[in-house]
Tab-separated table of N, CA and C and ligand atoms in Angstrom:
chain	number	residue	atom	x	y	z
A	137	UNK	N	7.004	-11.654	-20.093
A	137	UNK	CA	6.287	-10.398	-19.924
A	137	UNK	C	4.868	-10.670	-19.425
A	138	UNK	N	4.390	-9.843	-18.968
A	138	UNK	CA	2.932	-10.021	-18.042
A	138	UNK	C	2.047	-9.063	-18.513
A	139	UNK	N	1.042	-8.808	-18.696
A	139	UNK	CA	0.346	-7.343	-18.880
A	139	UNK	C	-0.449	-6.943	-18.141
A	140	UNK	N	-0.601	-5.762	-17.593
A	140	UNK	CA	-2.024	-5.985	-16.657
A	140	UNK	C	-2.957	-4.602	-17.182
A	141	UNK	N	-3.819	-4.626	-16.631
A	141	UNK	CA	-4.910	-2.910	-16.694
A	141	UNK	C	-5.185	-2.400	-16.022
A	142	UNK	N	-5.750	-1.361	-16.137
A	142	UNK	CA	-6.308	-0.544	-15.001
A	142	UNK	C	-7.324	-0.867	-14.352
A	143	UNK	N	-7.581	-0.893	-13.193
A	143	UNK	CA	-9.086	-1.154	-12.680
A	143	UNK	C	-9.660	0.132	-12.676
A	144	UNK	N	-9.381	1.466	-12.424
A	144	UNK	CA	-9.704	2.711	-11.975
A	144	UNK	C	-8.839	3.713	-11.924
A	145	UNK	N	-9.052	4.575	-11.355
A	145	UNK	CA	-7.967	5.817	-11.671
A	145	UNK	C	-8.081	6.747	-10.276
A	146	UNK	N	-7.026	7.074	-9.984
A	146	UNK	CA	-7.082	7.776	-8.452
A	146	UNK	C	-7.353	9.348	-9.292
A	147	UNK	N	-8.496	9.786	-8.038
A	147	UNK	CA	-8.466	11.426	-8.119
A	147	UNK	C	-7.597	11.970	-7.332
A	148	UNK	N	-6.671	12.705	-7.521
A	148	UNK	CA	-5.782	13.225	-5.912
A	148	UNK	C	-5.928	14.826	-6.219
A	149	UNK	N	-5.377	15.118	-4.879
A	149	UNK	CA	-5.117	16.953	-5.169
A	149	UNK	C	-3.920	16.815	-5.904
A	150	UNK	N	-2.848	16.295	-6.073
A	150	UNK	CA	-1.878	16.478	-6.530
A	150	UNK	C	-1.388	16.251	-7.975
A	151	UNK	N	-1.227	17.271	-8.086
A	151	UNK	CA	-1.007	17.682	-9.893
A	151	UNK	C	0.304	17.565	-10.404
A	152	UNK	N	1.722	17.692	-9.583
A	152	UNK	CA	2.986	17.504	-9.909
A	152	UNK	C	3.533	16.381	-8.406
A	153	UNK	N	4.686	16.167	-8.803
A	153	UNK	CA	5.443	15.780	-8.321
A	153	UNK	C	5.648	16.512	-6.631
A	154	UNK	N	6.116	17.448	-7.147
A	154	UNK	CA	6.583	18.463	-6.196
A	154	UNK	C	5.835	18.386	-4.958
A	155	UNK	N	4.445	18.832	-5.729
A	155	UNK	CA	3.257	18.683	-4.558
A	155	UNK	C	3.121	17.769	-3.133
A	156	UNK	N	4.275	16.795	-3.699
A	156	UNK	CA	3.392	15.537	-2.515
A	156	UNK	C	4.572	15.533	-1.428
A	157	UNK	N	4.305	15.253	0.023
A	157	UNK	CA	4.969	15.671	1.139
A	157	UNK	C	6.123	14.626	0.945
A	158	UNK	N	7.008	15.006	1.130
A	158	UNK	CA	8.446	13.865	1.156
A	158	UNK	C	9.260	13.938	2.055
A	159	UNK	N	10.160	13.319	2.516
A	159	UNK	CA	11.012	12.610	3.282
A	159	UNK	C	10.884	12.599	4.536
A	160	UNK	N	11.525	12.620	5.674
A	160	UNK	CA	11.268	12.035	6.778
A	160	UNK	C	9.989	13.211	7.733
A	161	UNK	N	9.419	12.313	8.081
A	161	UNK	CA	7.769	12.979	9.099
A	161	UNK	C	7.390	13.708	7.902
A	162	UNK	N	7.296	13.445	6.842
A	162	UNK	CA	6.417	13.812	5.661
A	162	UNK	C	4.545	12.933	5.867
A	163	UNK	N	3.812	13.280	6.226
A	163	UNK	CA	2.581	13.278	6.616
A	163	UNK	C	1.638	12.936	5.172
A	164	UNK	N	0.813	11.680	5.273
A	164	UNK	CA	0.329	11.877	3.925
A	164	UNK	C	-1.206	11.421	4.334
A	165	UNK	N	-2.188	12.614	4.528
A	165	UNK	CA	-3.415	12.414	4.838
A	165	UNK	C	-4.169	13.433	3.490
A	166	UNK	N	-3.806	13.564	2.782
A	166	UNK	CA	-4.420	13.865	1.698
A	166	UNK	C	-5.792	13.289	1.705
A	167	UNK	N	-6.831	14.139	0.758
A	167	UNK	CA	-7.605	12.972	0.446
A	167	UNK	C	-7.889	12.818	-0.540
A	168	UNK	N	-8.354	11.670	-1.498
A	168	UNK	CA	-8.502	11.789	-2.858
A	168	UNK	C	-9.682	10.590	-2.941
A	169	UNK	N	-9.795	9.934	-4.492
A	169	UNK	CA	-10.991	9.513	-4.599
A	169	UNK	C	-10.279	8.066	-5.273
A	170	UNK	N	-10.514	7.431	-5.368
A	170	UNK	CA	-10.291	5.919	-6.491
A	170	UNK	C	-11.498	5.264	-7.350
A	171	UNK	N	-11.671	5.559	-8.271
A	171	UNK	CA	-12.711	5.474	-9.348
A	171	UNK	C	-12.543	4.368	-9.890
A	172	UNK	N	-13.229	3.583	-9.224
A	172	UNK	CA	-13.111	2.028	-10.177
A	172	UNK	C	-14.041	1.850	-11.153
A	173	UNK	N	-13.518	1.159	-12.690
A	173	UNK	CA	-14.437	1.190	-13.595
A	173	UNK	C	-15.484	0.636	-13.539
A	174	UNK	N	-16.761	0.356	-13.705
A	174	UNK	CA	-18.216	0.416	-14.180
A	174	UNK	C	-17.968	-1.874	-13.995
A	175	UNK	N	-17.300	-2.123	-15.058
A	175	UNK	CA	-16.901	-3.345	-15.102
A	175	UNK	C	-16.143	-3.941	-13.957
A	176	UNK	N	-15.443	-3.299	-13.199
A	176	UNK	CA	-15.308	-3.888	-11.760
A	176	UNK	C	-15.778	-3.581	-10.378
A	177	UNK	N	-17.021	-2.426	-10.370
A	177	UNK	CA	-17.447	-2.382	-9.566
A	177	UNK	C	-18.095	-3.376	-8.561
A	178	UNK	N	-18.955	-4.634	-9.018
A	178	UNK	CA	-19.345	-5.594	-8.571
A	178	UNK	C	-17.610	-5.994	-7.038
A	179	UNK	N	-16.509	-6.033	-7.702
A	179	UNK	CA	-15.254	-6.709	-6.975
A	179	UNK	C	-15.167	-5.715	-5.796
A	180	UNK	N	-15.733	-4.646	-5.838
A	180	UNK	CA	-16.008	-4.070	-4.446
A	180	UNK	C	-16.992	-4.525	-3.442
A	181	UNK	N	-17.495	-5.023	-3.435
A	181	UNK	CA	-18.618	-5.339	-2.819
A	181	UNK	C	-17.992	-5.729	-1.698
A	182	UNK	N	-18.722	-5.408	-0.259
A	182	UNK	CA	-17.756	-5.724	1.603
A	182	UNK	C	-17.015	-4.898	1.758
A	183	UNK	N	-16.256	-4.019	0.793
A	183	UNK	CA	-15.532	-3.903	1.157
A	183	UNK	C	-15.294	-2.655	1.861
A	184	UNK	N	-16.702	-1.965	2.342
A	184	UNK	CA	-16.733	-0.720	3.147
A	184	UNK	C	-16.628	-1.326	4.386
A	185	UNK	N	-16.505	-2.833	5.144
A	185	UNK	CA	-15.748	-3.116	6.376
A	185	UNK	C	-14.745	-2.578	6.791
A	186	UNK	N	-13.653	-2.614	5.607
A	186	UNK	CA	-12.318	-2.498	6.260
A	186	UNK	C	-11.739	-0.936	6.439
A	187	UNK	N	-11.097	-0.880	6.876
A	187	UNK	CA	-11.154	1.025	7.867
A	187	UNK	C	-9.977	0.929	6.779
A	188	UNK	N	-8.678	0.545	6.157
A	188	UNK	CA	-7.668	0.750	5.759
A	188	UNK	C	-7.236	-0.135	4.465
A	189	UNK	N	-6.480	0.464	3.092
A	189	UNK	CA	-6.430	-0.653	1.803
A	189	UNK	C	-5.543	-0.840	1.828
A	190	UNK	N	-4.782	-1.766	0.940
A	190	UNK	CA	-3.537	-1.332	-0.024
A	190	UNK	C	-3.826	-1.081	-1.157
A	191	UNK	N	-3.202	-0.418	-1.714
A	191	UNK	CA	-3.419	0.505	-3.599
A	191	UNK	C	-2.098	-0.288	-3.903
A	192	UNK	N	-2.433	-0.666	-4.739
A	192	UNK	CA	-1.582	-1.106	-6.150
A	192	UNK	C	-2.101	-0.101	-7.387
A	193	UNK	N	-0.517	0.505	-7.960
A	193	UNK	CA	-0.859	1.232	-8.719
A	193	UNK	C	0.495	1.825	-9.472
A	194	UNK	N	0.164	2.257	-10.970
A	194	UNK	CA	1.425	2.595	-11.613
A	194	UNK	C	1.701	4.013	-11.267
A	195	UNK	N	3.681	3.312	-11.279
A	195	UNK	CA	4.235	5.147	-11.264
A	195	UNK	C	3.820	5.032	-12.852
A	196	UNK	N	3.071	5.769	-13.376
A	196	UNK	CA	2.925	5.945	-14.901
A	196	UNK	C	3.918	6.865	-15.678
A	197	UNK	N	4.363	7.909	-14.345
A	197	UNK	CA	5.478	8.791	-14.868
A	197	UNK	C	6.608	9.282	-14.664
A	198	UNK	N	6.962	8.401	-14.505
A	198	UNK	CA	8.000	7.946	-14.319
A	198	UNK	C	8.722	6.906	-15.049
A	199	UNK	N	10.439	7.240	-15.706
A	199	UNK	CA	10.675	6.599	-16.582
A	199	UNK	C	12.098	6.306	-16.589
A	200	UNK	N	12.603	4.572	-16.648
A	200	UNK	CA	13.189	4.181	-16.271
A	200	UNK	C	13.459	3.691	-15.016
A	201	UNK	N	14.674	3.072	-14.771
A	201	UNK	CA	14.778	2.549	-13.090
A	201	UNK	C	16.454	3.021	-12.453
A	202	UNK	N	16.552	2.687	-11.409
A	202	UNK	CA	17.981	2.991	-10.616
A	202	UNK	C	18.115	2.264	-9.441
A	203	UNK	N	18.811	0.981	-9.475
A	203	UNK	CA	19.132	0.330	-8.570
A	203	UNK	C	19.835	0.618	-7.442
A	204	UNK	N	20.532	1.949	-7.533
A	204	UNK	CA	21.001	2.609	-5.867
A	204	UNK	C	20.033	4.222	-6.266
A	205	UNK	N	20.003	4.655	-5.178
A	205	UNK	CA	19.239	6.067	-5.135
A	205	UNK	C	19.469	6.505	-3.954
A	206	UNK	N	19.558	7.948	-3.767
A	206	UNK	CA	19.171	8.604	-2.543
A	206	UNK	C	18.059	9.089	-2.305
A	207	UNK	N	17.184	8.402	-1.482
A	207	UNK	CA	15.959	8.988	-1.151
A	207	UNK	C	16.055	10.095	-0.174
A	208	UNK	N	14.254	11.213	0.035
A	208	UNK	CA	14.731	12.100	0.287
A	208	UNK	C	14.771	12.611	1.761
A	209	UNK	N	14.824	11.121	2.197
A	209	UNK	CA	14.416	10.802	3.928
A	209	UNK	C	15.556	10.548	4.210
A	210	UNK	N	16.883	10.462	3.570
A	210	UNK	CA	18.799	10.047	3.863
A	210	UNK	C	18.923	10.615	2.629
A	211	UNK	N	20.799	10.871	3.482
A	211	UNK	CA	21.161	11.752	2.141
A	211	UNK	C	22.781	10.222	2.065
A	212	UNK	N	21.819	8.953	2.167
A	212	UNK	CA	23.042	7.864	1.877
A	212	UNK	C	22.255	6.859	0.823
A	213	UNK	N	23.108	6.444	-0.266
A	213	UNK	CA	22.275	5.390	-1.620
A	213	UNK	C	21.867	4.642	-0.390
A	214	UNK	N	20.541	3.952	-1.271
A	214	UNK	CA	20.477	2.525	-0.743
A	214	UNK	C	19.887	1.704	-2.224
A	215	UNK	N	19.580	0.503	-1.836
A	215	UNK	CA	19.260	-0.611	-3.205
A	215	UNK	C	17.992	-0.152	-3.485
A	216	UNK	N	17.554	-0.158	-4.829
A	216	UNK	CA	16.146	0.620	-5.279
A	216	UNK	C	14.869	-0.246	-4.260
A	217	UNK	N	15.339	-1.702	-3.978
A	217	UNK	CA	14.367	-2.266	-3.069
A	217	UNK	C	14.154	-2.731	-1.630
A	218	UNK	N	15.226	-1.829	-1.395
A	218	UNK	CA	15.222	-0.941	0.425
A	218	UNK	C	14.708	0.309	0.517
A	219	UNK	N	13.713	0.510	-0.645
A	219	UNK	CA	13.439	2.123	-0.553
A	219	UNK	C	11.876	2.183	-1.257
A	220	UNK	N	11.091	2.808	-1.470
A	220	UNK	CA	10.244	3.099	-1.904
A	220	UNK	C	10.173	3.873	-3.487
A	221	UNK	N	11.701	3.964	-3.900
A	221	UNK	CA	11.661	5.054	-5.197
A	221	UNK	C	10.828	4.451	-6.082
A	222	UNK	N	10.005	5.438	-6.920
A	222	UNK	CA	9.343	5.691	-8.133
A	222	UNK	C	10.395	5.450	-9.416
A	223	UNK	N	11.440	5.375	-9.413
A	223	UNK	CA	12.321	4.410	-10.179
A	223	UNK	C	12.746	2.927	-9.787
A	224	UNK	N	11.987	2.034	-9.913
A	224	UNK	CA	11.731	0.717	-9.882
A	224	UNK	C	11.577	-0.165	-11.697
A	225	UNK	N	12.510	-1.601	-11.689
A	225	UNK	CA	12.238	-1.961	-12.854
A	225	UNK	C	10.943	-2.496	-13.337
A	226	UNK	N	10.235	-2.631	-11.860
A	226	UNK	CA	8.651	-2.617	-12.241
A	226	UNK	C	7.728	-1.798	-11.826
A	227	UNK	N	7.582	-0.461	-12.755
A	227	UNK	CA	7.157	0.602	-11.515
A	227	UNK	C	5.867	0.892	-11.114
A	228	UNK	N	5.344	-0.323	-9.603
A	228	UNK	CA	4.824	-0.431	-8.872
A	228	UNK	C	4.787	-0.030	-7.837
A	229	UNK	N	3.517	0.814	-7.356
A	229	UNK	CA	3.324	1.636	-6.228
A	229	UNK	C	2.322	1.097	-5.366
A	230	UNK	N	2.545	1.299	-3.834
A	230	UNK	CA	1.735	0.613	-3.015
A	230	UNK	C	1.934	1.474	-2.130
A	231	UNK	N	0.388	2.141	-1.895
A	231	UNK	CA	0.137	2.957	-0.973
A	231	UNK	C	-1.182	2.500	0.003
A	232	UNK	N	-0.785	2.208	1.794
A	232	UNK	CA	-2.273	2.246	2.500
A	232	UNK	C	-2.874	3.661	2.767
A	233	UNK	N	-4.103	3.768	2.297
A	233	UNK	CA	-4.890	4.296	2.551
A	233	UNK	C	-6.206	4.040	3.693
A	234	UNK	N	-6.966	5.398	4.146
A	234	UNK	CA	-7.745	4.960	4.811
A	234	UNK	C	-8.971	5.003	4.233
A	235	UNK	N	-9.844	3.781	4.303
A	235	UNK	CA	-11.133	3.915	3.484
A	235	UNK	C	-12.378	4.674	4.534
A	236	UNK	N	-12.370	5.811	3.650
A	236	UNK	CA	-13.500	7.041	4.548
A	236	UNK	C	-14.803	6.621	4.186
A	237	UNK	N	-15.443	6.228	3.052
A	237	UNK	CA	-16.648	5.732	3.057
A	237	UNK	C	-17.078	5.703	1.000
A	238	UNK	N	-17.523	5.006	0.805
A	238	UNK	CA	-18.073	4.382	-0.697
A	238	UNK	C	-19.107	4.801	-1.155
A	239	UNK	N	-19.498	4.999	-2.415
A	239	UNK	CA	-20.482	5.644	-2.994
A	239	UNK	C	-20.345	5.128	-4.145
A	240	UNK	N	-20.858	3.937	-3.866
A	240	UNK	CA	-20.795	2.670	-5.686
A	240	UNK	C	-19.541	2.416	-6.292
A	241	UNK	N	-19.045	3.070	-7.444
A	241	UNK	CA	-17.705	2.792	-7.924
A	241	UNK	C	-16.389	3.540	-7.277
A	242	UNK	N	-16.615	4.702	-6.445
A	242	UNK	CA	-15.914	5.683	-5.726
A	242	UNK	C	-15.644	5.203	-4.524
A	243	UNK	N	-14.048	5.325	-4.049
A	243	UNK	CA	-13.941	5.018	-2.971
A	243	UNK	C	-12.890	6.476	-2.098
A	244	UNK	N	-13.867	6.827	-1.503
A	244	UNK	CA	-13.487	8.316	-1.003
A	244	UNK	C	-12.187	7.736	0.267
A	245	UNK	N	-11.061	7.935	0.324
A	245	UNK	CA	-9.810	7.647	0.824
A	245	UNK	C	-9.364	8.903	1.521
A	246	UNK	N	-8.436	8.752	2.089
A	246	UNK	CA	-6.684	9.579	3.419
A	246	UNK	C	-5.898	8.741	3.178
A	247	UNK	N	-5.109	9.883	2.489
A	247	UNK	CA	-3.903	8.827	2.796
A	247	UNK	C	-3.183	8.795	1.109
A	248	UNK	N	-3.232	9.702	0.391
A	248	UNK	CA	-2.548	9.528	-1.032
A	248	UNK	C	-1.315	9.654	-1.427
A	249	UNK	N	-0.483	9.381	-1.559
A	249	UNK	CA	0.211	10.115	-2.427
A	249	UNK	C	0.801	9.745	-3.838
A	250	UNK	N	-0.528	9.275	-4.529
A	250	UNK	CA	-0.187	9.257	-5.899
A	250	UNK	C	-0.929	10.717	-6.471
A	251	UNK	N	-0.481	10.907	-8.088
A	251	UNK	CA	-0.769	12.097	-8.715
A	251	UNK	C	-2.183	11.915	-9.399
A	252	UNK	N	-2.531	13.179	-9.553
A	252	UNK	CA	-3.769	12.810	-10.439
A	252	UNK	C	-3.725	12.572	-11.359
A	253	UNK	N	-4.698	11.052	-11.661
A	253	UNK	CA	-5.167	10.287	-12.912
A	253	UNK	C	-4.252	8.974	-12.963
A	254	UNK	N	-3.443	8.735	-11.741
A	254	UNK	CA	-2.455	7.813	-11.619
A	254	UNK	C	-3.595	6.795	-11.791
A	255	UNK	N	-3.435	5.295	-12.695
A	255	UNK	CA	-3.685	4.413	-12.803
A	255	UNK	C	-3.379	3.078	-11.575
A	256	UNK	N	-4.791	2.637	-11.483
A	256	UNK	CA	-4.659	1.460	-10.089
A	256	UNK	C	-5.282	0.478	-10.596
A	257	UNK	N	-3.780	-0.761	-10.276
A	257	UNK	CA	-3.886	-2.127	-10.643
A	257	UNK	C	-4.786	-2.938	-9.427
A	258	UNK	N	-4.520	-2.807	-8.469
A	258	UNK	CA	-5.754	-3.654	-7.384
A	258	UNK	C	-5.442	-3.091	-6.086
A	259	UNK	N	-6.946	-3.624	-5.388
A	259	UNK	CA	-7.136	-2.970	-4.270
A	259	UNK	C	-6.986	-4.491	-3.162
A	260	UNK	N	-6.705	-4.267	-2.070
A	260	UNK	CA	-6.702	-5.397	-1.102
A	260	UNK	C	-6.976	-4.729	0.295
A	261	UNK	N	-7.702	-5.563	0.779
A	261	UNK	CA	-7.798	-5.113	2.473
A	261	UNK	C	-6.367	-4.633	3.153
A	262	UNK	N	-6.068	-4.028	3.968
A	262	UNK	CA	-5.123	-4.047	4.522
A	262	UNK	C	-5.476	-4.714	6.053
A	263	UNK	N	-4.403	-5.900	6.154
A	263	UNK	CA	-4.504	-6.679	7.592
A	263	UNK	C	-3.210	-6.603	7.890
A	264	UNK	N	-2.780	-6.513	8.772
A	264	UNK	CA	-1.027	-6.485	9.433
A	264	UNK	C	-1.057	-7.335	10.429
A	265	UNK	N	-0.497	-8.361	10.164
A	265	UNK	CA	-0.666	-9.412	10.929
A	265	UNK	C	1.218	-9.370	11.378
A	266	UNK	N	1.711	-8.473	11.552
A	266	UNK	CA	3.248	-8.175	11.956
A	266	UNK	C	3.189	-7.818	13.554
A	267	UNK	N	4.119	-8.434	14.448
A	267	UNK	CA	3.740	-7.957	15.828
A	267	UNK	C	5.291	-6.969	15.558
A	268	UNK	N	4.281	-5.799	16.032
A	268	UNK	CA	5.366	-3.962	16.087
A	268	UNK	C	7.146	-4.957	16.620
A	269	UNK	N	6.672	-5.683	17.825
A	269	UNK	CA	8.197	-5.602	18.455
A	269	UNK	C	8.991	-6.772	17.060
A	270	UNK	N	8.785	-6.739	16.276
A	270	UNK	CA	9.160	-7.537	15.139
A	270	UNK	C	9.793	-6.655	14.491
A	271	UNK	N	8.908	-5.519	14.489
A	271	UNK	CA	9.622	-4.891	12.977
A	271	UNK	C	10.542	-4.037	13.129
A	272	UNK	N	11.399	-4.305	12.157
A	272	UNK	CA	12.672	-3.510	12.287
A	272	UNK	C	12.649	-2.299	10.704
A	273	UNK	N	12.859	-0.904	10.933
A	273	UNK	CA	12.920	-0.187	10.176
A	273	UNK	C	14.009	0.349	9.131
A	274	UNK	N	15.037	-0.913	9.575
A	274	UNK	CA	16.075	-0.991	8.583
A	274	UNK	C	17.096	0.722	8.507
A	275	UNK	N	17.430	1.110	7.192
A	275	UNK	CA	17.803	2.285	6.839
A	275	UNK	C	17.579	3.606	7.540
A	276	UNK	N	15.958	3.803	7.316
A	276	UNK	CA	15.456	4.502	7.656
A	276	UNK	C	15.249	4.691	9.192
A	277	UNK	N	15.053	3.727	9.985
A	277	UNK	CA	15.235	4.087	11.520
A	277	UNK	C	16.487	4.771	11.889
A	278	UNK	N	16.935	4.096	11.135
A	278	UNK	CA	18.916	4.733	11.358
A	278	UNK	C	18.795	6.129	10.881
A	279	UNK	N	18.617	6.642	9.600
A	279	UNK	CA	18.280	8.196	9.480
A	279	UNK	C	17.460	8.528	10.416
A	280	UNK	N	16.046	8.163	10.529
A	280	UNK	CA	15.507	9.055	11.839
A	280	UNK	C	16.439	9.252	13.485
A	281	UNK	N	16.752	8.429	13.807
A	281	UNK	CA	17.485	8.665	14.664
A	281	UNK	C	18.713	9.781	14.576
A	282	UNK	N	19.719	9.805	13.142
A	282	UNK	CA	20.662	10.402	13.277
A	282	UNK	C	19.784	11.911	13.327
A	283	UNK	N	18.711	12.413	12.981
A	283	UNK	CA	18.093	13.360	12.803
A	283	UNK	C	17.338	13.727	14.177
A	284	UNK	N	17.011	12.683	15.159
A	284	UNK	CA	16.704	13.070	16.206
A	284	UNK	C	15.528	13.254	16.549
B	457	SAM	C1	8.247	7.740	-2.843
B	457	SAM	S1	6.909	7.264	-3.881
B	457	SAM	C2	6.044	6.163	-2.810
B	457	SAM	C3	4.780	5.688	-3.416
B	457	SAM	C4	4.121	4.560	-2.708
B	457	SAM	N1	3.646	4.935	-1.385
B	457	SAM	C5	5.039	3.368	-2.618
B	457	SAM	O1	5.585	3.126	-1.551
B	457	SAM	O2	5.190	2.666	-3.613
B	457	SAM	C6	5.875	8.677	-3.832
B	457	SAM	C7	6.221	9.625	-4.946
B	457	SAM	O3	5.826	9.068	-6.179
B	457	SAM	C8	5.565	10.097	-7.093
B	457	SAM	N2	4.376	9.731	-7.853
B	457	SAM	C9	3.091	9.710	-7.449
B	457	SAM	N3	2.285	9.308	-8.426
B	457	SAM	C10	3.081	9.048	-9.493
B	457	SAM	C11	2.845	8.581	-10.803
B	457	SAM	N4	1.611	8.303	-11.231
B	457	SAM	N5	3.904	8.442	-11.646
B	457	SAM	C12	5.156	8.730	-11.224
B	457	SAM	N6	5.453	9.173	-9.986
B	457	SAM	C13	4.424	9.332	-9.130
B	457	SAM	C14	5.375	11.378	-6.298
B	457	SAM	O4	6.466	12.214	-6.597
B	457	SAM	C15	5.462	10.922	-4.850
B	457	SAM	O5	6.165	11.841	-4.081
């Protein structure tokens, strides 16, 4: 077993579930806030360089896991880790955001879709060092396409 804590806590508009845009050309420019605590503010420091993060952060509510699921971008199972579900046996969320600009422990973001007061384990630059004609979209290219 491992334990970890919170560094901070996301502000979002989003209060339920429901709220947040889902499945395919679901758009997520929200904006919300990431409040890092007092004690890790210093671990920000530079880091208003980078235009884009990754969020590490708990589904907190979410409970239990499911190793096949239908997500709501296909209406075909796939393995819980060909997919993004919030039922994961470690339920870890990773969302890029865009970093809009800092104000000490606050990091004013686009790009949410966690709920409000969702708890965040760490922040990292986002670099994509993937060349596009590489990546293959697996599942999901295949639904977008059958959808057109
Ligand atoms: C499909 S997951 C993807 C999250 C993240 N971008 C990822 O890839 O890990 C997004 C959904 O998680 C749910 N969600 C957001 N914050 C949550 C939280 N704190 N606990 C449980 N579920 C949450 C919302 O219903 C949202 O639609």
């Amino acid at each position: 077993m491992y334990s970890m804590r919170a560094i901070g806590y996301v502000k979002s508009p989003y209060k339920e579930r429901a709220e947040v845009p889902r499945g395919l050309g679901a758009k997520h420019e929200a904006e919300g806030v990431l409040e890092i605590a007092p004690e890790f503010e210093k671990g920000l420091t530079d880091i208003e360089g980078f235009s884009h993060l990754f969020v590490l952060w708990m589904f907190d509510r979410s409970e239990g896991f499911e190793l096949m699921g239908t997500p709501p971008s296909d209406n075909r199972a796939h393995g819980v880790f060909a997919t993004r579900s919030p039922y994961r046996p470690n339920p870890i969320g990773l969302t890029v955001v865009e970093l809009v600009r800092r104000d000490g422990p606050r990091l004013y973001v686009r790009g949410v879709d966690m709920l409000e007061g969702t708890p965040i384990l760490d922040i990292k630059p986002y670099l994509s060092s993937v060349d596009p004609e590489k990546l293959r979209r697996g599942w999901l290219g295949e639904a977008e396409a059958r959808k057109g």
